[in-house]
Amino acid sequence: MAFNLTRREFLKDLGLLGVGVSLAPASVAAEAAFDWDNAKTPFLGRPSWVATTSAPTMEIDWDKMQRFGEWQTTRGSFPIYVGKERDARLTQLQTENLDRWLKQNKPGYTLKDRALNAAAGQGTAPQSFLPPKEIQGPDKLGVAKWTGTPEDASIMVTAALRHLGAGTVGFVELDPRTTEKLIYKEDPDKKEMLIADVDQPAENDKQRIIPKKARWVIVWTIPMSQETMKASPTVLCQMTTGLTYSQNRNVQHRLQYFLGSLGYMGLGEYSTNALGIAPAFGTMAGLGEMSRLNRLISPEWGPINRVFKLITDLPLAPTKPINAGIFQFCKVCKRCAEFCPSKALSFADEPTWDTRGPWNNPGHKAFFEDSTKCRSYWRQVGTNCGLCFTACPFATKNMAFYHSFRNALTAATPVFDSTLKIVADMMSPGPSDREMGNPFINPEDWWKRLDLPINGYNNSRGISNV
Amino acid sequence: MWWLIIGLVLGAAGWWLVSWTRSNKINVKWYEWVLIVLAVLMAALTVMDYTTLTREMEPAAAGVILWLYGIPALLLAAIAVGLIWWQNNKKAAVAPKKS
């Protein structure tokens, strides 16, 4: 360091020091610069590399697509697809495995894991298709129902839903030629979902009646805990799924109250996974893209979120599908298929129109899965697995610069997708013995993390904070 | 807060480096300064992502970051130092000896 400075040199060095010290706020500003907020999608506030499109990245043949009976999925028809005898054997295997692992104190299956899983499903509001009868509409207050432009309505509902417990929020307008086909033909309990020219919704022993004037679907995500998902396929991991579903029972109930108090109907899921195809509505609403694992992958949380929907007659401004390079990335990645112990997921390089069984809904070009293999494995491990979710490269937080950069690069061009997949394999090698479906982390280590966020996920606004 | 402190330290270190090269009459070309700045940026990214990924329970990812960013940072720094050394020693070699 020079100690014998002339006045001129001293002033020059003072100027340099000023430049240097200004790096301090610049470095803070640089970090904030990655916290992009995009006025182009005011309801979602997404970064600029999430592009909106007129059609989803997954091709759909709306002429071929028909309304699907929810009970036709493996949730409702597993015994039909695999046979009653195999179903009974798998049920027995599930009971035996869970019991044995509990007594062996197997990490992820211990008494405390089971207790937390049981607790996560409790403390929720009732779930119903029809709005609760107790709702006080505006007529009880002596005022007219709320009115405004569809854009005002979308902003209002988004603000309300975020505060009531939703993550991202989007809207779909029902069209009989297209999006109306995403409403189930029959619900899980086989009640017909009838769309009719009536003034009010109704429900009886055989039907749930949706008025034709209820033309809008509110779609939302609720994140799960990414750290907890790493414990898949154990009971501890299943807990975060159960917690999210139970949170949604409260969110749906509150949304029905909100809409009813404004003077509008809110027709919800009567039970988990009812009413309509959640990932499809999420895709059409621009909450994410479809994927190789046939669930919604969002730019915010990857596959580590659940999607829910509700039908209303409040006119809303629809949100458009998006292209964030996710479905394109799935073509070269295949990590979910590689990590699936039952090999249920497709290894095809390109999606196809050909379904693999009656549990698949034809009419879209997808990486169709053998859902019977998937659900058989669920019985074997006694949980809802989730290894495919954990293996997905997008199942990362976006706090590290690399992940934000990776997401932006994936969206910008598919040229580097193969390289990014190789890096993903190095960054998240997973359990060495994938065949046995071992968790990515030791579930016992999860119990030592006392610094995880409330409910398991960071609910700050902004994609770089998730 | 940490980034404010790191920014202050980096800024002060940058000022000291410029002063030191001047007082020791070490000639540094503009592109060599660019290489040094890039090396410092890569090193800062390495620290940032390594600590973030460790907090996110991703030890394997954190390890990959060490070489994914760290090696380029070291390479850039080595190239910059090498260029500066070669350039200044070449000058010294061709400078006429004072009688």
CSV table of N, CA and C in Angstrom, one decimal, chain A residues 1-2 12-14 16-17 20-21 23-25 27-28 31 226-227 230 395-403 423 426-429 441 446 449 452, chain B residues 3-8 10-12 15-16 18-20 22-24 45 48-49 52-62 64-65 67-69:
chain,number,residue,atom,x,y,z
A,1,MET,N,0.8,-1.2,0.0
A,1,MET,CA,0.0,0.0,0.0
A,1,MET,C,0.9,1.2,0.0
A,2,ALA,N,0.5,2.3,-0.8
A,2,ALA,CA,1.3,3.5,-0.9
A,2,ALA,C,1.0,4.4,0.3
A,12,LYS,N,-7.5,10.6,-6.0
A,12,LYS,CA,-7.7,9.5,-7.0
A,12,LYS,C,-8.1,8.3,-6.2
A,13,ASP,N,-7.3,7.9,-5.2
A,13,ASP,CA,-7.6,6.7,-4.4
A,13,ASP,C,-8.9,6.8,-3.7
A,14,LEU,N,-9.2,8.0,-3.2
A,14,LEU,CA,-10.5,8.2,-2.5
A,14,LEU,C,-11.7,7.9,-3.5
A,16,LEU,N,-11.5,5.9,-6.0
A,16,LEU,CA,-11.5,4.4,-6.2
A,16,LEU,C,-12.1,3.7,-5.0
A,17,LEU,N,-11.9,4.2,-3.8
A,17,LEU,CA,-12.5,3.6,-2.6
A,17,LEU,C,-14.0,3.8,-2.7
A,20,GLY,N,-15.2,1.2,-5.0
A,20,GLY,CA,-15.2,-0.1,-4.4
A,20,GLY,C,-16.3,-0.3,-3.3
A,21,VAL,N,-16.5,0.7,-2.5
A,21,VAL,CA,-17.5,0.5,-1.4
A,21,VAL,C,-18.9,0.4,-2.0
A,23,LEU,N,-19.7,-1.3,-4.3
A,23,LEU,CA,-20.0,-2.7,-4.6
A,23,LEU,C,-20.9,-3.3,-3.5
A,24,ALA,N,-20.8,-2.8,-2.3
A,24,ALA,CA,-21.6,-3.4,-1.2
A,24,ALA,C,-23.1,-3.4,-1.5
A,25,PRO,N,-23.7,-2.2,-1.7
A,25,PRO,CA,-25.2,-2.2,-2.1
A,25,PRO,C,-25.4,-2.8,-3.4
A,27,SER,N,-24.0,-5.5,-4.6
A,27,SER,CA,-24.1,-6.9,-4.4
A,27,SER,C,-25.5,-7.3,-3.9
A,28,VAL,N,-26.0,-6.5,-3.0
A,28,VAL,CA,-27.4,-6.7,-2.5
A,28,VAL,C,-28.4,-6.5,-3.6
A,31,GLU,N,-28.5,-9.5,-5.9
A,31,GLU,CA,-29.3,-10.6,-5.5
A,31,GLU,C,-30.8,-10.3,-5.7
A,226,GLN,N,-40.5,-29.7,0.4
A,226,GLN,CA,-39.5,-30.4,-0.5
A,226,GLN,C,-38.6,-31.2,0.4
A,227,GLU,N,-38.2,-30.7,1.6
A,227,GLU,CA,-37.3,-31.5,2.4
A,227,GLU,C,-38.0,-32.9,2.8
A,230,LYS,N,-38.1,-35.7,0.3
A,230,LYS,CA,-36.9,-36.4,0.1
A,230,LYS,C,-36.9,-37.7,0.9
A,395,ALA,N,-37.6,-30.3,-8.7
A,395,ALA,CA,-38.0,-30.4,-7.3
A,395,ALA,C,-36.9,-29.8,-6.4
A,396,THR,N,-36.5,-28.6,-6.8
A,396,THR,CA,-35.5,-27.9,-6.0
A,396,THR,C,-36.0,-26.5,-5.6
A,397,LYS,N,-35.5,-26.0,-4.5
A,397,LYS,CA,-35.8,-24.6,-4.3
A,397,LYS,C,-35.0,-23.8,-5.3
A,398,ASN,N,-35.4,-22.5,-5.4
A,398,ASN,CA,-34.8,-21.7,-6.4
A,398,ASN,C,-33.9,-20.6,-5.8
A,399,MET,N,-33.5,-20.9,-4.5
A,399,MET,CA,-32.7,-19.9,-3.8
A,399,MET,C,-31.3,-19.9,-4.3
A,400,ALA,N,-30.7,-21.0,-4.7
A,400,ALA,CA,-29.3,-21.0,-5.2
A,400,ALA,C,-29.4,-20.5,-6.6
A,401,PHE,N,-28.4,-19.7,-7.0
A,401,PHE,CA,-28.3,-19.1,-8.3
A,401,PHE,C,-28.3,-20.2,-9.4
A,402,TYR,N,-27.7,-21.3,-9.1
A,402,TYR,CA,-27.6,-22.3,-10.2
A,402,TYR,C,-29.0,-22.8,-10.6
A,403,HIS,N,-29.9,-23.0,-9.6
A,403,HIS,CA,-31.3,-23.5,-10.0
A,403,HIS,C,-32.1,-22.4,-10.7
A,423,VAL,N,-25.9,-32.8,-15.1
A,423,VAL,CA,-25.5,-32.0,-13.9
A,423,VAL,C,-26.5,-32.4,-12.8
A,426,MET,N,-25.6,-35.6,-11.1
A,426,MET,CA,-24.5,-35.4,-10.2
A,426,MET,C,-24.9,-34.7,-8.9
A,427,MET,N,-25.8,-33.8,-9.1
A,427,MET,CA,-26.2,-33.0,-7.9
A,427,MET,C,-27.2,-33.8,-7.0
A,428,SER,N,-27.9,-34.7,-7.6
A,428,SER,CA,-28.9,-35.4,-6.8
A,428,SER,C,-28.8,-36.9,-7.2
A,429,PRO,N,-27.7,-37.6,-6.8
A,429,PRO,CA,-27.6,-38.9,-7.2
A,429,PRO,C,-28.6,-39.9,-6.7
A,441,ILE,N,-32.9,-39.2,1.6
A,441,ILE,CA,-32.3,-38.8,2.9
A,441,ILE,C,-32.6,-39.8,4.0
A,446,TRP,N,-34.4,-35.8,9.2
A,446,TRP,CA,-35.5,-34.8,9.1
A,446,TRP,C,-35.9,-34.4,10.5
A,449,ARG,N,-34.2,-31.5,12.1
A,449,ARG,CA,-34.2,-30.1,11.4
A,449,ARG,C,-35.3,-29.3,12.1
A,452,LEU,N,-36.9,-25.9,9.8
A,452,LEU,CA,-37.8,-25.9,8.6
A,452,LEU,C,-38.9,-24.9,8.7
B,3,TRP,N,-24.3,-10.2,2.7
B,3,TRP,CA,-23.9,-9.8,1.4
B,3,TRP,C,-23.4,-8.3,1.4
B,4,LEU,N,-24.0,-7.5,2.3
B,4,LEU,CA,-23.5,-6.1,2.4
B,4,LEU,C,-22.1,-6.1,2.9
B,5,ILE,N,-21.8,-6.9,3.9
B,5,ILE,CA,-20.5,-7.0,4.5
B,5,ILE,C,-19.5,-7.5,3.5
B,6,ILE,N,-19.9,-8.6,2.7
B,6,ILE,CA,-19.0,-9.2,1.7
B,6,ILE,C,-18.8,-8.1,0.6
B,7,GLY,N,-19.8,-7.4,0.2
B,7,GLY,CA,-19.6,-6.3,-0.8
B,7,GLY,C,-18.6,-5.3,-0.3
B,8,LEU,N,-18.7,-4.9,1.0
B,8,LEU,CA,-17.8,-3.9,1.5
B,8,LEU,C,-16.4,-4.4,1.5
B,10,LEU,N,-15.1,-6.8,-0.4
B,10,LEU,CA,-14.6,-7.0,-1.8
B,10,LEU,C,-14.3,-5.6,-2.3
B,11,GLY,N,-15.1,-4.6,-2.0
B,11,GLY,CA,-14.8,-3.3,-2.5
B,11,GLY,C,-13.5,-2.7,-2.0
B,12,ALA,N,-13.3,-2.9,-0.7
B,12,ALA,CA,-12.1,-2.4,-0.1
B,12,ALA,C,-10.9,-3.2,-0.6
B,15,TRP,N,-10.0,-1.9,-4.0
B,15,TRP,CA,-9.3,-0.6,-3.9
B,15,TRP,C,-7.8,-0.9,-3.5
B,16,TRP,N,-7.6,-1.7,-2.5
B,16,TRP,CA,-6.2,-2.0,-2.1
B,16,TRP,C,-5.4,-2.6,-3.2
B,18,VAL,N,-5.8,-2.2,-6.5
B,18,VAL,CA,-5.4,-1.2,-7.4
B,18,VAL,C,-4.3,-0.3,-6.9
B,19,SER,N,-4.4,0.1,-5.6
B,19,SER,CA,-3.3,0.9,-5.0
B,19,SER,C,-2.0,0.2,-5.0
B,20,TRP,N,-2.1,-1.1,-4.7
B,20,TRP,CA,-0.8,-1.9,-4.6
B,20,TRP,C,-0.1,-2.0,-5.9
B,22,ARG,N,-0.3,-0.1,-8.4
B,22,ARG,CA,0.2,1.2,-8.8
B,22,ARG,C,1.5,1.5,-8.0
B,23,SER,N,1.4,1.3,-6.7
B,23,SER,CA,2.6,1.7,-5.9
B,23,SER,C,3.8,0.8,-6.2
B,24,ASN,N,3.5,-0.4,-6.7
B,24,ASN,CA,4.6,-1.3,-7.1
B,24,ASN,C,4.9,-1.3,-8.5
B,45,LEU,N,-20.0,-16.6,-6.3
B,45,LEU,CA,-21.1,-17.5,-6.6
B,45,LEU,C,-20.9,-18.8,-6.0
B,48,MET,N,-21.8,-18.5,-2.3
B,48,MET,CA,-23.2,-18.3,-2.2
B,48,MET,C,-24.0,-19.6,-2.4
B,49,ASP,N,-23.8,-20.3,-3.6
B,49,ASP,CA,-24.5,-21.5,-3.9
B,49,ASP,C,-24.2,-22.6,-3.0
B,52,THR,N,-26.0,-22.0,0.3
B,52,THR,CA,-27.4,-22.2,0.1
B,52,THR,C,-27.8,-23.6,0.0
B,53,LEU,N,-27.1,-24.3,-0.9
B,53,LEU,CA,-27.5,-25.7,-1.1
B,53,LEU,C,-27.3,-26.6,0.1
B,54,THR,N,-26.2,-26.2,0.9
B,54,THR,CA,-26.0,-27.0,2.2
B,54,THR,C,-27.2,-26.8,3.1
B,55,ARG,N,-27.7,-25.5,3.2
B,55,ARG,CA,-28.9,-25.2,4.0
B,55,ARG,C,-30.1,-25.9,3.5
B,56,GLU,N,-30.2,-26.2,2.2
B,56,GLU,CA,-31.3,-26.9,1.6
B,56,GLU,C,-31.2,-28.4,1.7
B,57,MET,N,-30.3,-28.9,2.5
B,57,MET,CA,-30.1,-30.3,2.7
B,57,MET,C,-29.8,-31.0,1.3
B,58,GLU,N,-28.9,-30.4,0.5
B,58,GLU,CA,-28.5,-30.9,-0.8
B,58,GLU,C,-27.0,-31.0,-0.8
B,59,PRO,N,-26.4,-31.9,0.0
B,59,PRO,CA,-24.9,-31.9,0.1
B,59,PRO,C,-24.2,-32.3,-1.2
B,60,ALA,N,-24.8,-33.2,-1.9
B,60,ALA,CA,-24.2,-33.6,-3.2
B,60,ALA,C,-24.2,-32.4,-4.2
B,61,ALA,N,-25.3,-31.7,-4.2
B,61,ALA,CA,-25.4,-30.5,-5.1
B,61,ALA,C,-24.4,-29.5,-4.7
B,62,ALA,N,-24.2,-29.3,-3.4
B,62,ALA,CA,-23.2,-28.3,-2.9
B,62,ALA,C,-21.8,-28.7,-3.3
B,64,VAL,N,-21.0,-30.4,-6.0
B,64,VAL,CA,-20.8,-30.2,-7.4
B,64,VAL,C,-20.5,-28.7,-7.7
B,65,ILE,N,-21.2,-27.8,-6.9
B,65,ILE,CA,-21.0,-26.4,-7.1
B,65,ILE,C,-19.5,-26.0,-6.8
B,67,TRP,N,-16.8,-27.5,-7.6
B,67,TRP,CA,-16.0,-27.6,-8.8
B,67,TRP,C,-16.6,-26.9,-10.0
B,68,LEU,N,-17.9,-26.9,-10.1
B,68,LEU,CA,-18.6,-26.3,-11.2
B,68,LEU,C,-18.3,-24.8,-11.4
B,69,TYR,N,-18.3,-24.1,-10.2
B,69,TYR,CA,-18.0,-22.7,-10.2
B,69,TYR,C,-16.5,-22.5,-9.8
